[in-house]
Coordinates of C-alpha atoms in Angstrom, one line a residue:
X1 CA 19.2 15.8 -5.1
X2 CA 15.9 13.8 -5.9
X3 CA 17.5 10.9 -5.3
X4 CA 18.8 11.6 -1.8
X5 CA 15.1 12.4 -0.9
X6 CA 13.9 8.9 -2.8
X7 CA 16.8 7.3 -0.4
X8 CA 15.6 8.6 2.9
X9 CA 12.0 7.9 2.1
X10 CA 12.7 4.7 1.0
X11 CA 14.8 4.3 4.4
X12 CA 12.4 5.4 6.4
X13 CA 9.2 3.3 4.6
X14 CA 11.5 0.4 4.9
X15 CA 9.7 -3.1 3.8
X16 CA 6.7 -0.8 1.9
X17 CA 8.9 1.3 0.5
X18 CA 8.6 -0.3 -3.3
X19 CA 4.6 0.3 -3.1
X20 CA 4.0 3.8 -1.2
X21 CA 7.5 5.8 -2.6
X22 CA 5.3 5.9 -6.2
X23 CA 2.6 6.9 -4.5
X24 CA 4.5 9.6 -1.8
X25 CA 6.0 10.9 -5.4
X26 CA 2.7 11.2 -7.2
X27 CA 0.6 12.4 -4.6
X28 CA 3.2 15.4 -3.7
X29 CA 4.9 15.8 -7.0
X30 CA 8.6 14.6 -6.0
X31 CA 10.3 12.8 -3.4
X32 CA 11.6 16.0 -1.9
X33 CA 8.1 17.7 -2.1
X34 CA 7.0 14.6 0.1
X35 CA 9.3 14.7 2.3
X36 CA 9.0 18.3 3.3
X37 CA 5.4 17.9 3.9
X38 CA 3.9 18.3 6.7
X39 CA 2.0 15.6 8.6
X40 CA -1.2 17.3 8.5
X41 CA -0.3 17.0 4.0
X42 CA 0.3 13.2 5.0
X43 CA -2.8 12.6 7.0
X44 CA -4.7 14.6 4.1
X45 CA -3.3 12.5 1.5
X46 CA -3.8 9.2 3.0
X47 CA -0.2 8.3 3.6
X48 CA -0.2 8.8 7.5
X49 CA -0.3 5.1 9.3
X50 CA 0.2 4.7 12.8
X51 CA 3.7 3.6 12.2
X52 CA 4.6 6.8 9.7
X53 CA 3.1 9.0 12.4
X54 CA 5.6 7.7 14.8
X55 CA 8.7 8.3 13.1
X56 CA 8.2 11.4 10.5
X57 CA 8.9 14.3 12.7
X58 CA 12.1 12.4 14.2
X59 CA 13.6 10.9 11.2
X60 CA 13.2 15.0 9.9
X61 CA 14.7 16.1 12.9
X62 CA 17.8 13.8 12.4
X63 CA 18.5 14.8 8.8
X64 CA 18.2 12.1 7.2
X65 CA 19.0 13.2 3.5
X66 CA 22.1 15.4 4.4
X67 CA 23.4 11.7 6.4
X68 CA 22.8 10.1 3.1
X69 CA 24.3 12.2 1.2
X70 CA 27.4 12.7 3.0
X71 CA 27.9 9.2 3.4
X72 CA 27.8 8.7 -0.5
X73 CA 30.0 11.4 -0.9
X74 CA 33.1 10.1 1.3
X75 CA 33.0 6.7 0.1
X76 CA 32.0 7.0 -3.6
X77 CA 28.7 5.5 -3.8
X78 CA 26.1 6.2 -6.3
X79 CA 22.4 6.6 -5.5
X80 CA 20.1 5.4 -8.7
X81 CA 16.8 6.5 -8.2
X82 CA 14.2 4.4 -9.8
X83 CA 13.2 7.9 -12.0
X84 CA 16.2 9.2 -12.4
X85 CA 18.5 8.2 -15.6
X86 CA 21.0 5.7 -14.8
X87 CA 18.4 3.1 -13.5
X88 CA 18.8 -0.2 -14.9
X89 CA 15.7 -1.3 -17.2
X90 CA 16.0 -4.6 -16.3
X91 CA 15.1 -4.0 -12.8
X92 CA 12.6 -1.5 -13.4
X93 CA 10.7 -4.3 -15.2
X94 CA 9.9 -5.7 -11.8
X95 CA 6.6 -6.0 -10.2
X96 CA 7.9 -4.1 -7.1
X97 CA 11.7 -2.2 -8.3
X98 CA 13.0 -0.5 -5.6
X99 CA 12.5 3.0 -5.2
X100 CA 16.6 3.4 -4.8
X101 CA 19.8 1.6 -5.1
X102 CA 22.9 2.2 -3.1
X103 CA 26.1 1.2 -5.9
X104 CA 29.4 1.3 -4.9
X105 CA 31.2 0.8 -8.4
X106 CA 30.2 0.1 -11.8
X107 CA 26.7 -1.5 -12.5
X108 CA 27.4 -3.3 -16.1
X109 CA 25.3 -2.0 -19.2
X110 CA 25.1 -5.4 -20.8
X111 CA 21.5 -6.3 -20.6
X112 CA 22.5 -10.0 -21.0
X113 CA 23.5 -10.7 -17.0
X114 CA 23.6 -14.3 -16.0
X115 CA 22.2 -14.7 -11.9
X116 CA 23.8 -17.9 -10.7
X117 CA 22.5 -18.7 -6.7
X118 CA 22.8 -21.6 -4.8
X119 CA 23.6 -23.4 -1.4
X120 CA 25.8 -21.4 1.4
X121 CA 26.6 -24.9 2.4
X122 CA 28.0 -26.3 -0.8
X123 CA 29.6 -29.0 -2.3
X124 CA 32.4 -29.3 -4.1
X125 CA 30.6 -30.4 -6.8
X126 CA 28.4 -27.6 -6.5
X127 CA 31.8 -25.2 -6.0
X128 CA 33.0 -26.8 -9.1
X129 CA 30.0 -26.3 -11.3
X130 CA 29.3 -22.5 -10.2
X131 CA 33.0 -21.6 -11.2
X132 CA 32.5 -23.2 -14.5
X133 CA 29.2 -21.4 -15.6
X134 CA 30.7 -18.1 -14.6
X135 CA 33.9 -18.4 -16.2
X136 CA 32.3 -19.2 -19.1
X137 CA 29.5 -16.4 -19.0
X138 CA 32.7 -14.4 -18.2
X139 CA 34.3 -15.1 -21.1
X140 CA 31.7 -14.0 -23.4
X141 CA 30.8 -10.4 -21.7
X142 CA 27.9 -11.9 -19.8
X143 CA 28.2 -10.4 -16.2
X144 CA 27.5 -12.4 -13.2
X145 CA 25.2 -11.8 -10.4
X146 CA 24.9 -12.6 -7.1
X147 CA 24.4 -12.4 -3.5
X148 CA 27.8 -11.8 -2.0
X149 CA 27.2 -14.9 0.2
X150 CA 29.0 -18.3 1.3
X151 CA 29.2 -21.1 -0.7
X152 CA 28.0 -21.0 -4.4
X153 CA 27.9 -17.3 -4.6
X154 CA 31.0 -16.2 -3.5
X155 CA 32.5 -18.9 -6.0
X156 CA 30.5 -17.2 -8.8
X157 CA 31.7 -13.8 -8.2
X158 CA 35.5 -15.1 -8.0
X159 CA 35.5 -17.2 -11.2
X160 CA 33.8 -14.3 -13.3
X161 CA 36.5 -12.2 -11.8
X162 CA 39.8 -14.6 -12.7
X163 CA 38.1 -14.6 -16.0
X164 CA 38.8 -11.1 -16.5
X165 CA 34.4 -10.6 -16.5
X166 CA 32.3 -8.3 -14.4
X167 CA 29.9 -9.5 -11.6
X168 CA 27.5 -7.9 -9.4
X169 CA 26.8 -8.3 -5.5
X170 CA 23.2 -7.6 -4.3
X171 CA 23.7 -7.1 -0.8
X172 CA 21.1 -7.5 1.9
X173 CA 22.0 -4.7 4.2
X174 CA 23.7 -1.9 4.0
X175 CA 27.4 -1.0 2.6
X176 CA 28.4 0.0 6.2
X177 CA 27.2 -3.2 7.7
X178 CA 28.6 -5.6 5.0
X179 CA 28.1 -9.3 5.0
X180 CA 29.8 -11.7 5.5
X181 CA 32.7 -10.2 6.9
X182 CA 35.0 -12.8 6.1
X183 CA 34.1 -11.6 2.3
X184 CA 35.6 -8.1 2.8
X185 CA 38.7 -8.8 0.6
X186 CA 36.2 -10.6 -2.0
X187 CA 33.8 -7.6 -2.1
X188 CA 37.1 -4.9 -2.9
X189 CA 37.8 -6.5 -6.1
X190 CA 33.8 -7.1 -7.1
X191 CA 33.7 -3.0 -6.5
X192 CA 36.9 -2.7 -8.7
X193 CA 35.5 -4.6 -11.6
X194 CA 32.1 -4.7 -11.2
X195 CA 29.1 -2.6 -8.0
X196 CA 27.8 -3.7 -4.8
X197 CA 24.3 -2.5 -4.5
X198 CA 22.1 -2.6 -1.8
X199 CA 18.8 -1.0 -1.8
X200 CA 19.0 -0.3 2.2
X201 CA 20.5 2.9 3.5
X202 CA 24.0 2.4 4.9
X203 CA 23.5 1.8 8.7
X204 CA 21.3 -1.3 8.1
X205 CA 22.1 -4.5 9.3
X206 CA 22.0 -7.6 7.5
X207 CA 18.7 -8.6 8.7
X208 CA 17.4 -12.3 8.2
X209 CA 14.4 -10.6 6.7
X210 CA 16.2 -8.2 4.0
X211 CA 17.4 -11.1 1.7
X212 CA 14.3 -12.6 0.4
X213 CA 13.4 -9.3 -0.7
X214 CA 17.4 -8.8 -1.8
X215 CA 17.0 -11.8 -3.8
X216 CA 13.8 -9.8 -6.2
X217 CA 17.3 -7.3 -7.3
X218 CA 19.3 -10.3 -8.2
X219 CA 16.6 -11.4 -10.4
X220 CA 15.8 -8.1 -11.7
X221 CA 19.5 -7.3 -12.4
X222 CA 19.5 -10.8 -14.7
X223 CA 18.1 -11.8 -17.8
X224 CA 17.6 -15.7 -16.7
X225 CA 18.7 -17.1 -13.0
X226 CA 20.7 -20.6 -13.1
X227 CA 20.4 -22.5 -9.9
X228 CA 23.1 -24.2 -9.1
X229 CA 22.5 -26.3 -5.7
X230 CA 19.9 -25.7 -3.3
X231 CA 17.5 -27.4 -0.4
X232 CA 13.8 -27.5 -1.0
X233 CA 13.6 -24.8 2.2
X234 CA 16.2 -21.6 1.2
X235 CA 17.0 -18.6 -0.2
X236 CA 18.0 -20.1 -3.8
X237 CA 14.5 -21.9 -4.0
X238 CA 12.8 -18.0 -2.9
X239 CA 15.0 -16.3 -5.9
X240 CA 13.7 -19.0 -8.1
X241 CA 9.8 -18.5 -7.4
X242 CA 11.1 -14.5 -7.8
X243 CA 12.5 -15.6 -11.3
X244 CA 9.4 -17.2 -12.1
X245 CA 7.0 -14.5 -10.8
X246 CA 8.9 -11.6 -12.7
X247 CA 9.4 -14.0 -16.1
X248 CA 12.8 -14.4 -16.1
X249 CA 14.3 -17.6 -17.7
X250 CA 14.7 -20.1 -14.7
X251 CA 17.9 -22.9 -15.5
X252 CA 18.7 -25.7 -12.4
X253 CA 22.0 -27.9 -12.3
X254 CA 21.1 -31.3 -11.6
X255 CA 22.9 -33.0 -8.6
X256 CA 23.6 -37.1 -7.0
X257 CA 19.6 -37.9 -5.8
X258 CA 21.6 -38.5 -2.5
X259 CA 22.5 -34.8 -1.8
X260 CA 20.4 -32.9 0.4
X261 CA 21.6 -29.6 -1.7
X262 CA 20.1 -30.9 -4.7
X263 CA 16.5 -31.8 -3.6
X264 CA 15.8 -28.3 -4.5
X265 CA 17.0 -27.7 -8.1
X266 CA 15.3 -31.3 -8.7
X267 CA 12.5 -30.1 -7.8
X268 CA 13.1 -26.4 -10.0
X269 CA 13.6 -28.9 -12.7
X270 CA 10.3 -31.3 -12.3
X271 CA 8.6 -28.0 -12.2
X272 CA 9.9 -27.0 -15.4
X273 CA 12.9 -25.3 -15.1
X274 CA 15.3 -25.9 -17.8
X275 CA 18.3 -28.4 -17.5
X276 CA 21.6 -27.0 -16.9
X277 CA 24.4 -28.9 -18.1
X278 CA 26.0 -27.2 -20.4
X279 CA 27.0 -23.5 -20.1
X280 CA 26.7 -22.9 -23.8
X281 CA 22.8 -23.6 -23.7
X282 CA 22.1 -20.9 -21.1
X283 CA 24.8 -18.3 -23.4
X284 CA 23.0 -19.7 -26.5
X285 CA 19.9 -18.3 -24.8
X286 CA 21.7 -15.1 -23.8
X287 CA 23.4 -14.1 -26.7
X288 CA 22.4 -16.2 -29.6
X289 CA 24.1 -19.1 -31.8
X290 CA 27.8 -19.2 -31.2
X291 CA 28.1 -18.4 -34.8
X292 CA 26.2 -15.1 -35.0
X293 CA 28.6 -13.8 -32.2
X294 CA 32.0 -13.2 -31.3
X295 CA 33.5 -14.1 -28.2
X296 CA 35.1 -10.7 -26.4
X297 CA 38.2 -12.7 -26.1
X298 CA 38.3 -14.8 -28.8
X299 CA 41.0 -12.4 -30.6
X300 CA 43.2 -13.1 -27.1
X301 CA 43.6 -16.8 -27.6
X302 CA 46.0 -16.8 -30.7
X303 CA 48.3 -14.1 -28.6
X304 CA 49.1 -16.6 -25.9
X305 CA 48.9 -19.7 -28.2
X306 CA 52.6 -20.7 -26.6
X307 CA 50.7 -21.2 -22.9
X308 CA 48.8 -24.3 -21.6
X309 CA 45.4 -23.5 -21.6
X310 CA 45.4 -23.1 -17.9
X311 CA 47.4 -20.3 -18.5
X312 CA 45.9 -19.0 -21.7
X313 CA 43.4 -18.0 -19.0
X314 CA 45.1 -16.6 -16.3
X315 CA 47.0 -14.5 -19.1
X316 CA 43.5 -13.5 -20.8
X317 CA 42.6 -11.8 -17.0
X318 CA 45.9 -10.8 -15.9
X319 CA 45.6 -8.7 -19.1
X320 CA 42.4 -7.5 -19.7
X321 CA 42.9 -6.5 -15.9
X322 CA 45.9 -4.5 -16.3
X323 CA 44.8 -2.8 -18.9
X324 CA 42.3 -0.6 -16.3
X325 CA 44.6 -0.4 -13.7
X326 CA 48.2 0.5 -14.8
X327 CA 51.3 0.4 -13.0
X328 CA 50.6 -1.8 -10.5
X329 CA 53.4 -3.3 -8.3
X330 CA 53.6 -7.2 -7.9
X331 CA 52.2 -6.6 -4.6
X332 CA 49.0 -5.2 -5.7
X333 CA 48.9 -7.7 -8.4
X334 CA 49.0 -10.4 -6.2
X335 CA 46.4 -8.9 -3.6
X336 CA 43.9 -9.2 -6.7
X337 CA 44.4 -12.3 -7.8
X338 CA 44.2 -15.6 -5.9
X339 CA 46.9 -17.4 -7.9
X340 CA 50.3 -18.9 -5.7
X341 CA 53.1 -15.6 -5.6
X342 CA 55.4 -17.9 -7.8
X343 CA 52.8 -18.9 -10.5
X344 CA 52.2 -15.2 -11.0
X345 CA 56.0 -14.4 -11.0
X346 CA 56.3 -16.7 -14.2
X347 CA 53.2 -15.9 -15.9
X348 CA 54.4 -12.2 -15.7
X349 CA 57.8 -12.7 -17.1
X350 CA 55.9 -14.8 -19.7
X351 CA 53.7 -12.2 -21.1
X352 CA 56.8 -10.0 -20.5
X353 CA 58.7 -12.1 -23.3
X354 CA 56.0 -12.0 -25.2
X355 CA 55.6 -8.4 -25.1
X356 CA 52.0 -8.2 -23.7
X357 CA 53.7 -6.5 -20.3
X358 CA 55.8 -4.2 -19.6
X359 CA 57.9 -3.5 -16.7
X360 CA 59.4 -0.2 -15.9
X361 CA 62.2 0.8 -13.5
X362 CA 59.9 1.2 -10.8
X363 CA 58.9 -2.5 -11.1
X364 CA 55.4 -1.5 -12.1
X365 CA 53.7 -3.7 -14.7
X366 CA 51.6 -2.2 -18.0
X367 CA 49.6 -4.4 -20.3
X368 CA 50.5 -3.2 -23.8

C-alpha cells in the first residue's frame, strides 16, 4: 500500500512532487506516515506552504488513495513506487525520478532501451527514417521509447511493434485522459506488447505543461536518445538538453539544410551530438560489436528462407506475436497488425505450409 500513498502525494504535490515526496518520506518515515499527518506535523516539519495548506485537508477528505487504488485495480495498472522493487534503475538515475509511475502493461527489463523523438509535424523522410531505426533496434531486443505522439513517435512505436519488438509510451497526462485520441487503437497494442506510463494520477489532463517534464521519463527509461527531426523551438530539442543533463548518449539524424524540421538536429549535431546514419552504430553502442552478440532473431531467418525479405519480416512478427497470444481468430489478427486483410490471408497459409502455424477447427491460429 506504500505506493498508493506515494501516488496520492505525488498527485497532490504535482510539479514539486520529485523534490518534496523524498523529503515528506524522510521527514515522517513513509509516504503513508506523511500522509496521515496532521497539518500542525506539516507546519512543524517545514512542509506546509501556502498552497499545501490549501488543499491537504480536502484532498484527505476526498480519499484520495482509496480513488487511486481502485482505479488501478479495475483497469490493471501497476503503481511503481520510486522505493519500492520493481522501479526501473535507469530512471532512478535521474536527477529528479519521479516519486511514482502509473504502468499499464509490461515495462521491459532490457536495460539497453533506444528513445527515438522527433517532430509531430514530420516528413516523410523523417517517417521513413524513425521506422527504420526502430525496426532495427526491434530486431535485436532493444525496446523503443517514446512519447505516444504524432508524427515521428507514433511511427517509432508501430515499426518496433511490426518487428515483433517491445516499445514504451511515456504519456503526459493521465491513463484516463489519454492523448492523442486518434492514437487509442495505437496505444492497445503498445500495452499488449510493451506499458504506457504516466507519472500523473489518472484524472489528469494532458496539459501543455506536463510534457517537458514527461520528456525527463523518456530519457530516463533509455540508455541513449536518437533524434530524429526536430525545429530549434520543441519538445524533441527539450528531451535532448534532458539527455544531455542526465548523461545519456545524445544521437541526431541529419536532414535537407532546407527543412525547417531539421534545423534542430543540425543544431544537436554542431553541438556534439553524434551522427545518426546508420542504425548499427547506435546498436553497436547499445549492445556491443555485432560479432560478440546474437541477434534474438537471427535463428528465425533460415526458417522462412522461401519468403522475400519483406515477408521474412512480417513472418518473424506474426510469429513471435502469436506465440503470447494463442488462438486468435483472423479477425483479431488483423486488428493487430496494419498489413492489407489479403496480404495477411497468404502470409498465414504460408507459414501454415510451412508448419510454423497452425489452424484448428475453430479457425484459430497457433504459432508452433
Amino acid at each position: 500500500m506504500e505506493q498508493i500513498y506515494c501516488a496520492a502525494l505525488t498527485s497532490l504535490l504535482n510539479y514539486d512532487a520529485p523534490l518534496w515526496v523524498p523529503r515528506f518520506r524522510e521527514t515522517f518515515g513513509s509516504c503513508r506516515a506523511a500522509w496521515e499527518a496532521g497539518r500542525k506535523d506539516l507546519a512543524g516539519a517545514g512542509l506546509l506552504s501556502r498552497e499545501l495548506s490549501q488543499v491537504w485537508d480536502s484532498a484527505r477528505k476526498e480519499a484520495l488513495p482509496e480513488r487511486i487504488y481502485d482505479y488501478c485495480q479495475k483497469h490493471q495498472v501497476r503503481l511503481l513506487g520510486r522505493w519500492s522493487p520493481g522501479y526501473p534503475p535507469l530512471l532512478a538515475q535521474l536527477s529528479a525520478p519521479p516519486p511514482v509511475l502509473y504502468c499499464k502493461g509490461e515495462l521491459p527489463e532490457e536495460e539497453s532501451a533506444l528513445a527515438i523523438v522527433g517532430s509531430r509535424k514530420a516528413t516523410d523522410y523523417g517517417l521513413g527514417a524513425a521506422g527504420q531505426f526502430a525496426r532495427a533496434a526491434a530486431a535485436e531486443g532493444v525496446p523503443v521509447i517514446s512519447g505516444g505522439a504524432y508524427g515521428i513517435d507514433a511511427a517509432a512505436h508501430r515499426a518496433a511493434l511490426d518487428a515483433g519488438g517491445k516499445t514504451v509510451a511515456v504519456l503526459g497526462g493521465g491513463l484516463e485522459e489519454l492523448y492523442p485520441r486518434r492514437h487509442l487503437r495505437l496505444f492497445d497494442r503498445i500495452c499488449q506488447e510493451g506499458a504506457l506510463v504516466t507519472e500523473y494520477d489518472p484524472w489528469t489532463p494532458p496539459l501543455p505543461q506536463n510534457f517537458p517534464l514527461r520528456n525527463r521519463i523518456i530519457v530516463g527509461l533509455s540508455k541513449a536518445v536518437l533524434v530524429v527531426e526536430a525545429a530549434i523551438r520543441s519538445g524533441a530539442m527539450s528531451t535532448a538538453h534532458a539527455a544531455v543533463d542526465e548523461n545519456r548518449e545524445l544521437f541526431a539524424v541529419p536532414g535537407p539544410i532546407s527543412s525547417e524540421t531539421s534545423q534542430g538536429t543540425h543544431r544537436l549535431l554542431k553541438q556534439g551530438a553524434r551522427l545518426a546514419d546508420d542504425p548499427e552504430e547506435i546498436l553497436e553502442f547499445l549492445l556491443g560489436p555485432r560479432a560478440e552478440r546474437t541477434p534474438p532473431q537471427a535463428a528465425e531467418t533460415d526458417l522462412f528462407r522461401d519468403l522475400s525479405p519483406s515477408e521474412q519480416k512480417k513472418a518473424g512478427a506474426l510469429c513471435a506475436w502469436l506465440q503470447k497470444h494463442q488462438g486468435r481468430s483472423l479477425e483479431e489478427i488483423a486488428d493487430h497488425f496494419p498489413w492489407p486483410l489479403p496480404v495477411l490471408s497468404t502470409l498465414l497459409l504460408e507459414l501454415e505450409l510451412m508448419g510454423r502455424v497452425q489452424r484448428n477447427s475453430r479457425n484459430r491460429y497457433n504459432a508452433v
